[in-house]
Short mmCIF file of C-alpha atoms in Angstrom, two decimals:
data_model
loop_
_atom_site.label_atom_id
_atom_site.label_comp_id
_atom_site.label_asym_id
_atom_site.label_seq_id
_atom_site.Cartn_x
_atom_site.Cartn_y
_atom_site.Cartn_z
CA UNK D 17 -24.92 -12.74 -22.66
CA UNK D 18 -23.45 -15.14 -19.96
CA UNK D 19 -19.51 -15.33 -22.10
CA UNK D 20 -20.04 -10.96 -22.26
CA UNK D 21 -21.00 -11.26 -18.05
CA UNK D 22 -17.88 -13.91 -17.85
CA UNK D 23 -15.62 -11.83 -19.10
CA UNK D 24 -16.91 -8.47 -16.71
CA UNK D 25 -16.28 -10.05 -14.02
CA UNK D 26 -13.27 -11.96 -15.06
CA UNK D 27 -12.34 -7.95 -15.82
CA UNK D 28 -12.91 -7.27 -12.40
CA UNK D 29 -11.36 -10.12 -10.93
CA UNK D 30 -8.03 -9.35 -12.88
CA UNK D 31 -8.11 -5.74 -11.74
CA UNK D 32 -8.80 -6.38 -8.45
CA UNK D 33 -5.46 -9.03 -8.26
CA UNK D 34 -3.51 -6.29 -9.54
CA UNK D 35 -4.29 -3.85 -6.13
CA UNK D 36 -3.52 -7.18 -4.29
CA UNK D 37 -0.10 -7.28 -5.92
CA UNK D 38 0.13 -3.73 -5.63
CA UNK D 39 -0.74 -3.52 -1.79
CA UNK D 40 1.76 -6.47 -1.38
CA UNK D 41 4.49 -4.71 -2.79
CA UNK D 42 4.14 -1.31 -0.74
CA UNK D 43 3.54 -3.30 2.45
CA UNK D 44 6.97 -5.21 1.36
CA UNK D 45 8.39 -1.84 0.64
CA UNK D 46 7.42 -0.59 4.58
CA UNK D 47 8.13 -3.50 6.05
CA UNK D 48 11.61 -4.05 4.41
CA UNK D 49 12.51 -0.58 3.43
CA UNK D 50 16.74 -2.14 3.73
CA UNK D 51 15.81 -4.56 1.19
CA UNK D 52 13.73 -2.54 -0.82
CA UNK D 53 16.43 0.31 -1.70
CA UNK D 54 18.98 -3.14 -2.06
CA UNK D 55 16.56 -4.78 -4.56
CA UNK D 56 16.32 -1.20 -6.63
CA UNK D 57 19.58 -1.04 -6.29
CA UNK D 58 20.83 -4.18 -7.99
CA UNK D 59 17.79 -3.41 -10.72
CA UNK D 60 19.49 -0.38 -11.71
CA UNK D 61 22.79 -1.99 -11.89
CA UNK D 62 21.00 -4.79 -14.05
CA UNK D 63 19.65 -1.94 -16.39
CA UNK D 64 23.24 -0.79 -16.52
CA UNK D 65 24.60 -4.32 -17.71
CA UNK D 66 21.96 -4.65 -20.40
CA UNK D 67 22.46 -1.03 -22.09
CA UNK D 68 26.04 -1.75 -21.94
CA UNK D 69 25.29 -4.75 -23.79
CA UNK D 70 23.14 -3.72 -26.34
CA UNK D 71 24.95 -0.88 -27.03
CA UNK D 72 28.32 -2.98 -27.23
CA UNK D 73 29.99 -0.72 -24.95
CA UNK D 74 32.87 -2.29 -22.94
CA UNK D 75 32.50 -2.97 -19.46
CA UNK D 76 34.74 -2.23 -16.49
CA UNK D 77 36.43 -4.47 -14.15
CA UNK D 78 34.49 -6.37 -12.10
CA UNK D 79 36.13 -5.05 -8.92
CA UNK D 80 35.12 -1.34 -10.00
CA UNK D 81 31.58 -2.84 -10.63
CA UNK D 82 31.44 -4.30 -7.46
CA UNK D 83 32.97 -1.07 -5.44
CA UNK D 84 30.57 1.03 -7.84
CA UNK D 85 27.25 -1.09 -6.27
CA UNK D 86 28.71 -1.57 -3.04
CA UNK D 87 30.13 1.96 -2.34
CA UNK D 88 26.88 3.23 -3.78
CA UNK D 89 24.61 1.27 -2.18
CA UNK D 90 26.00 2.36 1.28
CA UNK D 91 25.54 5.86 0.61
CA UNK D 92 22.22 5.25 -0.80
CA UNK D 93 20.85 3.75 2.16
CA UNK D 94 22.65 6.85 4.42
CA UNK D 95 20.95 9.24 2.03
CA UNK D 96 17.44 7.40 2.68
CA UNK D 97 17.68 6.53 6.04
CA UNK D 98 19.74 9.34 8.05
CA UNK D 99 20.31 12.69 5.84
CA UNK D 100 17.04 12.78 4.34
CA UNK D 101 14.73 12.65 7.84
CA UNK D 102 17.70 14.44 9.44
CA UNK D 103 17.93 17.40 7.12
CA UNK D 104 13.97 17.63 6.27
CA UNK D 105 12.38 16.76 9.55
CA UNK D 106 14.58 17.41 12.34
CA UNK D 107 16.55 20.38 10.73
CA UNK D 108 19.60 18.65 11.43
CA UNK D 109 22.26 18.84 8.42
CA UNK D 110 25.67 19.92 9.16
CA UNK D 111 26.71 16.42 10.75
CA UNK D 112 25.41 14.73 8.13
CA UNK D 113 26.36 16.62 5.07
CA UNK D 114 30.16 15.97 6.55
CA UNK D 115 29.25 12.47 6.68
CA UNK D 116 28.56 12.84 2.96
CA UNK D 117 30.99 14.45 2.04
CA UNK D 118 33.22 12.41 3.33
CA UNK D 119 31.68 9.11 2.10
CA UNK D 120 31.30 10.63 -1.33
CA UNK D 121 35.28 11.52 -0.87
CA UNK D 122 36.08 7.40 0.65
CA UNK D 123 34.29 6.33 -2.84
CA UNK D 124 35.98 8.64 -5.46
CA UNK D 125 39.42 7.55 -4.08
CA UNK D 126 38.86 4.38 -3.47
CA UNK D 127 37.86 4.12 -7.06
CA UNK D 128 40.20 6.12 -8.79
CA UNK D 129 42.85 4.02 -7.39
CA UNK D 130 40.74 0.86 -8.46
CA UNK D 131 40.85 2.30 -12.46
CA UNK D 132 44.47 3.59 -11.95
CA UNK D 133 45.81 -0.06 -11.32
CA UNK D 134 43.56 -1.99 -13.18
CA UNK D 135 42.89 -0.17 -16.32
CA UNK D 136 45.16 1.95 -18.73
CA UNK D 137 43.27 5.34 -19.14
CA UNK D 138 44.94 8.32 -18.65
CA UNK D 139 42.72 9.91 -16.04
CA UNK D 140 41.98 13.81 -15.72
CA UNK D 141 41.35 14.12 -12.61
CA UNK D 142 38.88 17.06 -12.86
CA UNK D 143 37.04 15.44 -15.46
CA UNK D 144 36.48 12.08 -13.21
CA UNK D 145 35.42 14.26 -10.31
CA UNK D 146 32.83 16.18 -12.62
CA UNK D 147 31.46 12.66 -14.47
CA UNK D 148 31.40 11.33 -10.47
CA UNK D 149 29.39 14.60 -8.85
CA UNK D 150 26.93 13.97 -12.06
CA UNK D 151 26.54 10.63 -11.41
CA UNK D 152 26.29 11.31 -7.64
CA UNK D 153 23.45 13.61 -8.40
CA UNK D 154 21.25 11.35 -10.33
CA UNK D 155 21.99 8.51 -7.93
CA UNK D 156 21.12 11.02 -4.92
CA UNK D 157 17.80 12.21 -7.00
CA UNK D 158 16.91 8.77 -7.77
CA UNK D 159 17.03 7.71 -3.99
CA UNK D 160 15.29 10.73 -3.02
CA UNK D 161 12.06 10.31 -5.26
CA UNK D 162 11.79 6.38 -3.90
CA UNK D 163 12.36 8.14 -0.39
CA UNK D 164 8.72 10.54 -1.07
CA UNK D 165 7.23 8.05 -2.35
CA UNK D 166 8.04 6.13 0.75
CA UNK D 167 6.76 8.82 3.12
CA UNK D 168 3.39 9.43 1.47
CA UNK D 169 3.00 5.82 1.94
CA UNK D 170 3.82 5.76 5.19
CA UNK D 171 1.65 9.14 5.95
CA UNK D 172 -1.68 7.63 3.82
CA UNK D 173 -0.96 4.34 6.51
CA UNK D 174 -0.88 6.85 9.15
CA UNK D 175 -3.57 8.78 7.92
CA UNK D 176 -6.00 5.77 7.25
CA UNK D 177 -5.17 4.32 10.79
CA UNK D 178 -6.17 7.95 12.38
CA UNK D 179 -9.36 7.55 10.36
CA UNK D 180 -9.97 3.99 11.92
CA UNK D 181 -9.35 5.10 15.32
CA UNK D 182 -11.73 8.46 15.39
CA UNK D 183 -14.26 5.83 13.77
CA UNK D 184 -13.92 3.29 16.72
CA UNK D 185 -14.20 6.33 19.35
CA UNK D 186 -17.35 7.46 17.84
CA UNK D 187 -18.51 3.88 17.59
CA UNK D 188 -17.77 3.34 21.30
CA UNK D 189 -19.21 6.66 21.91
CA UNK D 190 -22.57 5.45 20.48
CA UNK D 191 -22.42 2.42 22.15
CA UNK D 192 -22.79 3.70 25.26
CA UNK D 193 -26.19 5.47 24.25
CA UNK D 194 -28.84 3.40 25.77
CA UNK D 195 -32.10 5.28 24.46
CA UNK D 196 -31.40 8.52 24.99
CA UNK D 197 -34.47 10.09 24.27
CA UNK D 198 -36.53 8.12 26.64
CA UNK D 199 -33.90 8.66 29.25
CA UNK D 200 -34.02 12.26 28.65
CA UNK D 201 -37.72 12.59 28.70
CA UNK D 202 -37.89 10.89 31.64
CA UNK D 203 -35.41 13.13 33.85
CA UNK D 204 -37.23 16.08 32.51
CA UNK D 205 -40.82 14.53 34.04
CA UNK D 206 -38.93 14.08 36.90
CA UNK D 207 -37.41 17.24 37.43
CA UNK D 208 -40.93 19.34 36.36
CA UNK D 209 -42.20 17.88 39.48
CA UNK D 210 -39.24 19.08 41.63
CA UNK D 211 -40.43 22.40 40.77
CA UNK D 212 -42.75 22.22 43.17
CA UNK D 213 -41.14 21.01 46.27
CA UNK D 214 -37.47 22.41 46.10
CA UNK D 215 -36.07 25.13 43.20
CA UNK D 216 -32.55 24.88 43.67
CA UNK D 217 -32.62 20.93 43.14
CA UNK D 218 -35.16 21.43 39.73
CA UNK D 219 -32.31 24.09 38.74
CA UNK D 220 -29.41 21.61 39.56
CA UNK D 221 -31.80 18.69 37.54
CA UNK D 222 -32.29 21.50 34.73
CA UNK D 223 -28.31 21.78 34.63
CA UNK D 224 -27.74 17.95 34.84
CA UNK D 225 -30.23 17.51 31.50
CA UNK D 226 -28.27 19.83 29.88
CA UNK D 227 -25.03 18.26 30.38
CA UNK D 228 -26.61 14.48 29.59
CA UNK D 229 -28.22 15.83 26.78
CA UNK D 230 -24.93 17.23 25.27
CA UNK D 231 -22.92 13.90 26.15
CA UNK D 232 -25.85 12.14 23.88
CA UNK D 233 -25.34 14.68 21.13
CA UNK D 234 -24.20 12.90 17.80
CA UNK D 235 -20.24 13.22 17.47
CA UNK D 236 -20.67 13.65 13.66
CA UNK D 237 -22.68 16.85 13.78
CA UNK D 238 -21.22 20.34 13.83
CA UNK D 239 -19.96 21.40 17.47
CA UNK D 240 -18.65 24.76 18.87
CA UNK D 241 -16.27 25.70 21.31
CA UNK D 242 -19.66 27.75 23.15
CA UNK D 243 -21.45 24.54 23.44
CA UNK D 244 -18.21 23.10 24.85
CA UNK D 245 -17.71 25.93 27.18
CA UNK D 246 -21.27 25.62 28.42
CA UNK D 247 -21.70 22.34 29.43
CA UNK D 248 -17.95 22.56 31.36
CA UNK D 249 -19.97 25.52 33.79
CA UNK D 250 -23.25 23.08 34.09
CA UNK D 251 -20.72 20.11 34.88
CA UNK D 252 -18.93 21.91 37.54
CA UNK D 253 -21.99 23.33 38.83
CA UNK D 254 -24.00 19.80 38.89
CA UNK D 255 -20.62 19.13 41.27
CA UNK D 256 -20.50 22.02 43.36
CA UNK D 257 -24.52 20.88 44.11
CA UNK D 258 -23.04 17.26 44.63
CA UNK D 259 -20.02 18.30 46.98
CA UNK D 260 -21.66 21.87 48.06
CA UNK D 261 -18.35 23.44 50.39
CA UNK D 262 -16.41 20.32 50.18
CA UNK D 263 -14.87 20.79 46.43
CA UNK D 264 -12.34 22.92 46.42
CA UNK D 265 -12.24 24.25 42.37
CA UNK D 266 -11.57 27.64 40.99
CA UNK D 267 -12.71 27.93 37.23
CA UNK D 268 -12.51 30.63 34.79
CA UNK D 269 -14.12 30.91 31.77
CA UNK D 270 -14.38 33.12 28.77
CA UNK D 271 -17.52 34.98 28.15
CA UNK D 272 -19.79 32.90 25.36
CA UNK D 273 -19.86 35.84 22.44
CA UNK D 274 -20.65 35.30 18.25
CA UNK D 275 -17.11 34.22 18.42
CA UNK D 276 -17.07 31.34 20.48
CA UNK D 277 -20.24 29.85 19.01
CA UNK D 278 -18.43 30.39 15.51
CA UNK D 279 -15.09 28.46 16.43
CA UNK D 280 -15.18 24.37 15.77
CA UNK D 281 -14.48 22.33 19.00
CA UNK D 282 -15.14 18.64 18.53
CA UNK D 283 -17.81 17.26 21.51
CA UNK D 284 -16.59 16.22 24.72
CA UNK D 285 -12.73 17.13 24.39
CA UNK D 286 -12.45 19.82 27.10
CA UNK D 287 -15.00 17.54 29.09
CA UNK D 288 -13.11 14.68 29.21
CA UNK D 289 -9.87 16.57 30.46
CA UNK D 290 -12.28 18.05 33.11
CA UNK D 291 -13.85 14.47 33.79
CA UNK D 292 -10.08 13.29 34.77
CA UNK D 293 -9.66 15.60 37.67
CA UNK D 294 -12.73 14.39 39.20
CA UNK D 295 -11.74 10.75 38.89
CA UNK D 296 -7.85 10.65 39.63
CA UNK D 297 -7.60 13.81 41.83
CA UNK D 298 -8.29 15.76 44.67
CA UNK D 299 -10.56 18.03 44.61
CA UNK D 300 -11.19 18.69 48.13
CA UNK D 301 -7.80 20.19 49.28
CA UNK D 302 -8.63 23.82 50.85
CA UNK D 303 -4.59 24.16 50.66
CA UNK D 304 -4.15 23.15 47.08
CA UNK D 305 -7.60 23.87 45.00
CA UNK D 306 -8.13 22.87 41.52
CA UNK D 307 -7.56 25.29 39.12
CA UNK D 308 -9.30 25.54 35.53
CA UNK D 309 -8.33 28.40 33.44
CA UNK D 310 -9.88 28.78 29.95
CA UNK D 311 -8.81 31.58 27.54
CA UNK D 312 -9.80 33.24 24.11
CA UNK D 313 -7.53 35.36 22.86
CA UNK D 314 -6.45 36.94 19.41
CA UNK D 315 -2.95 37.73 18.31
CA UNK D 316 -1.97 39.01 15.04
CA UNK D 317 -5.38 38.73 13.79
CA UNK D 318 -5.39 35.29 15.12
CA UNK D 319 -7.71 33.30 17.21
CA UNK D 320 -5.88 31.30 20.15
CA UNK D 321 -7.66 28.82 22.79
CA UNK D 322 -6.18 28.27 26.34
CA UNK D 323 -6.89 25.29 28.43
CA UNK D 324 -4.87 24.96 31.21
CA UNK D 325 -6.12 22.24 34.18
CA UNK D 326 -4.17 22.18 37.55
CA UNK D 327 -5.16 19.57 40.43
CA UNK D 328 -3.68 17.70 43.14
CA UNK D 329 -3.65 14.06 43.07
CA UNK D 330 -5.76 11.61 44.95
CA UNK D 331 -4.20 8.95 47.08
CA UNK D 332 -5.16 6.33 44.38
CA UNK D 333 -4.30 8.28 41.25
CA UNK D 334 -1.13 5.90 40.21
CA UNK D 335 -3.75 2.81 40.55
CA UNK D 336 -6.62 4.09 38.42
CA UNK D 337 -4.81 6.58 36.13
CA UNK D 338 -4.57 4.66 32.33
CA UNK D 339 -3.76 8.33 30.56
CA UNK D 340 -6.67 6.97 27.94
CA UNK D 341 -8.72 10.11 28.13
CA UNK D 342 -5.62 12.42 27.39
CA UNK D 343 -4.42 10.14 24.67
CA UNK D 344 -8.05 10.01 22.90
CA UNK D 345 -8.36 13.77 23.33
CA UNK D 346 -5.02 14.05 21.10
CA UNK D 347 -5.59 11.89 18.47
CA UNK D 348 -9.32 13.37 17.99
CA UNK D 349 -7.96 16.89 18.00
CA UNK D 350 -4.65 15.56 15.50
CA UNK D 351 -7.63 14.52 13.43
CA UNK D 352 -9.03 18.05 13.26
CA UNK D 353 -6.06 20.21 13.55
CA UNK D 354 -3.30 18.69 12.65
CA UNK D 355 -0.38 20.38 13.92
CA UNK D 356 -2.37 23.43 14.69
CA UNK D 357 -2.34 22.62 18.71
CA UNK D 358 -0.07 21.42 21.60
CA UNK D 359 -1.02 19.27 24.36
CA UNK D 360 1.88 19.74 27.44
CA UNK D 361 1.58 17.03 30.44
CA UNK D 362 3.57 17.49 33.83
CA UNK D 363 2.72 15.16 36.62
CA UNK D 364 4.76 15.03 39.82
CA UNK D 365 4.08 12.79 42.66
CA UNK D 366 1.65 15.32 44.32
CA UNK D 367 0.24 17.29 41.44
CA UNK D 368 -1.43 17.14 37.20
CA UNK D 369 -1.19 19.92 34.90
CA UNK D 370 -2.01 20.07 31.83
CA UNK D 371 -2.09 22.96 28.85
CA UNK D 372 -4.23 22.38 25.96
CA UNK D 373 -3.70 25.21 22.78
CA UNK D 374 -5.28 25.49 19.94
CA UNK D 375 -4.77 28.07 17.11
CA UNK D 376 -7.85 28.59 14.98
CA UNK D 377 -5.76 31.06 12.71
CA UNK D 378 -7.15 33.98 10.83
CA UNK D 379 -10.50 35.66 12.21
CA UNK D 380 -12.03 33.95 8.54
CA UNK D 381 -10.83 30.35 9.33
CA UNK D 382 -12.18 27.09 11.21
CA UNK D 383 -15.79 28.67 11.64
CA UNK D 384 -19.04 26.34 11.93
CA UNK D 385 -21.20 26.83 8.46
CA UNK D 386 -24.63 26.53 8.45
#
C-alpha cells in the first residue's frame, strides 16, 4: 500500500515539475522573445544539418549556410516583431510589405551571387526564385504560428493579471465593510425617530440609507444600470441637503424603465466618477456649474449608454488628484466589456470632462438573468 501511495505521489510530483519547466520556458519565451525566435532559429537549421546527413545529401558552402541563417534570421525577427503587429493590429502594411519586399529581394541576390561564385550549377533563374518564394513561405508560416502562440500567451498573462486586479478591488472593497448590517440598522432607528421632529431631514436620512446600503451591496452579485442610476439621484440629493443653494450641479438622468433594470452595470462605476467631482472640483461656481448628463439610447437595434461629467476644478485639484478612481473604473469595466466601451479624459487647467460609453449591443444581449 505505502510503495502503490509512493509512487502517486511521486506521479504527481513528476507532473507537477513538468508545468514548472513548462511555465519556465514561456516566461523565457516573454521575457526574451529576441532570443527565443534566435534559439528556434538555429534549431531549425540544426534539423536541416541532420536530414542532410542522414539522407547523405551534400551540403552547401558554408558561407551560403551562414547568409541562409543570418539573412533569414533578420527577416524572421522583422516578420515577428514589426509586420506582424503592424499589419494585424495597427492596420499598417504598405511600409512594411516594401520593407519585405525589399529584404526578401537583398537576400535572393545576395545569395545567388554567393552560389554563382562558389558553386558550379547552372542556375535558372526562375526556378531559384520559385524554390526561394517556397521556402520564404514556410519560413514566414513557421514564424507566424510561434508569433500566435506568443500573443495568446501574452493575452492569458494579461488576462490572468485583469483577473487579479478586479479580485484585489473587490477585496479592498470588502475591507472597508465594517458591519454593515448593524450600521445600517442603526441609521434606520435613528432616522424613524426624525420622523417625528423634522420630515425633510428623515427623507434626506431615508435617501442617505439607501445610498450606504447600495455602497455595502456585495460586488459579486448581479447589478443593473437602474440600481446604478438610482443611487447617483439619492447621492446628489443627500448633497444638495448638505450644500442646500451653495452647489451649483445640473444633472440629467434617464427615466428608470424594464430596460434599464435589465442592462448589467457593475456597482459603484458611475458613482465613483460622480464621487471625483465632489472631491477634486468645484462645485460651487454659479458661473461654471457642474454638469452630469446621462443617456439611454438605441441605434440600429442597439442599446448605447452616455455618461458624460463636466466640472470645474478646485484650487487644490493638482495636489489631491491620483486619477485612481478613473483608472479602477476602466479596468473593472475592460473586465466586463471588453472593447465594447470608451472612456475619453480632457482636463485643462480650469476644467474635467469626461465621456463614459458603453454599447450593450442587440436589444437580446448583456441582460441581468434571474
Amino acid at each position: 500500500m505505502k510503495s502503490i501511495l509512493r509512487q502517486f505521489l511521486n506521479q504527481e510530483k513528476a507532473i507537477n515539475s513538468r508545468n514548472v519547466a513548462i511555465e519556465g520556458i514561456l516566461k523565457w519565451m516573454k521575457d526574451h522573445p529576441v532570443s527565443f525566435l534566435w534559439l528556434i532559429w538555429i534549431l531549425t537549421l540544426c534539423l536541416d544539418f541532420l536530414i542532410r546527413f542522414l539522407g547523405s545529401t551534400p551540403f552547401a558552402p558554408w558561407k551560403i549556410i551562414l547568409w541562409n541563417f543570418i539573412g533569414w534570421g533578420l527577416i524572421n525577427q522583422f516578420w515577428f516583431f514589426v509586420f506582424l503587429p503592424n499589419v494585424l493590429f495597427k492596420k499598417k502594411w504598405k511600409l512594411e510589405s516594401l520593407i519585405l519586399i525589399a529584404a526578401f529581394l537583398c537576400y535572393s541576390l545576395i545569395k545567388l551571387s554567393l552560389i554563382v561564385s562558389l558553386t558550379h550549377y547552372d542556375i535558372v533563374y526562375t526556378s531559384f526564385l520559385s524554390n526561394e518564394l517556397v521556402r520564404s513561405f514556410q519560413f514566414l508560416l513557421n514564424t507566424s504560428a510561434i508569433w500566435g502562440f506568443y500573443i495568446l500567451t501574452m493575452s492569458l498573462e494579461e488576462y490572468k493579471k485583469m483577473e487579479i486586479d478586479l479580485i484585489r478591488l473587490q477585496v479592498e472593497h470588502q475591507s472597508l465593510q465594517l458591519s454593515p448590517h448593524f450600521v445600517l440598522n442603526m441609521i434606520s432607528q435613528f432616522s424613524a425617530s426624525l420622523l417625528s421632529i423634522s420630515r425633510p431631514l428623515f427623507h434626506s436620512m431615508n435617501l442617505f440609507t439607501e445610498v450606504l446600503s447600495y455602497s455595502y451591496k456585495n460586488p459579486r452579485q448581479e447589478n443593473s444600470l437602474a440600481q446604478e442610476i438610482h443611487a447617483l439621484e439619492n447621492y446628489l440629493a443627500c448633497q444638495r441637503y448638505r450644500f442646500g443653494e451653495k452647489l451649483q450641479f445640473n444633472a440629467v438622468f434617464p427615466t428608470v424603465n424594464s430596460n434599464s433594470r435589465e442592462l448589467f452595470l457593475p456597482k459603484w462605476t458611475l458613482m465613483t466618477l460622480l464621487e471625483n467631482v465632489f472631491k477634486h472640483g468645484d462645485c460651487f461656481d454659479i458661473s461654471c456649474p457642474c454638469i452630469l448628463h446621462c443617456v439611454l439610447s438605441e441605434k440600429n437595434d442597439e442599446v448605447f449608454l452616455s455618461f458624460v461629467i463636466s466640472n470645474p476644478l478646485g484650487s487644490d485639484h493638482s495636489k489631491n488628484s491620483s486619477q485612481f478612481g478613473i483608472d479602477a473604473v476602466r479596468r473593472i469595466l475592460s473586465f466586463y466589456f471588453s472593447d465594447q466601451f470608451q472612456i475619453f479624459v480632457q482636463k485643462s487647467n480650469t476644467e474635467f470632462n469626461i465621456l463614459l460609453s458603453i454599447c450593450y449591443g442587440k436589444n437580446s444581449e448583456n441582460r441581468i438573468t434571474g
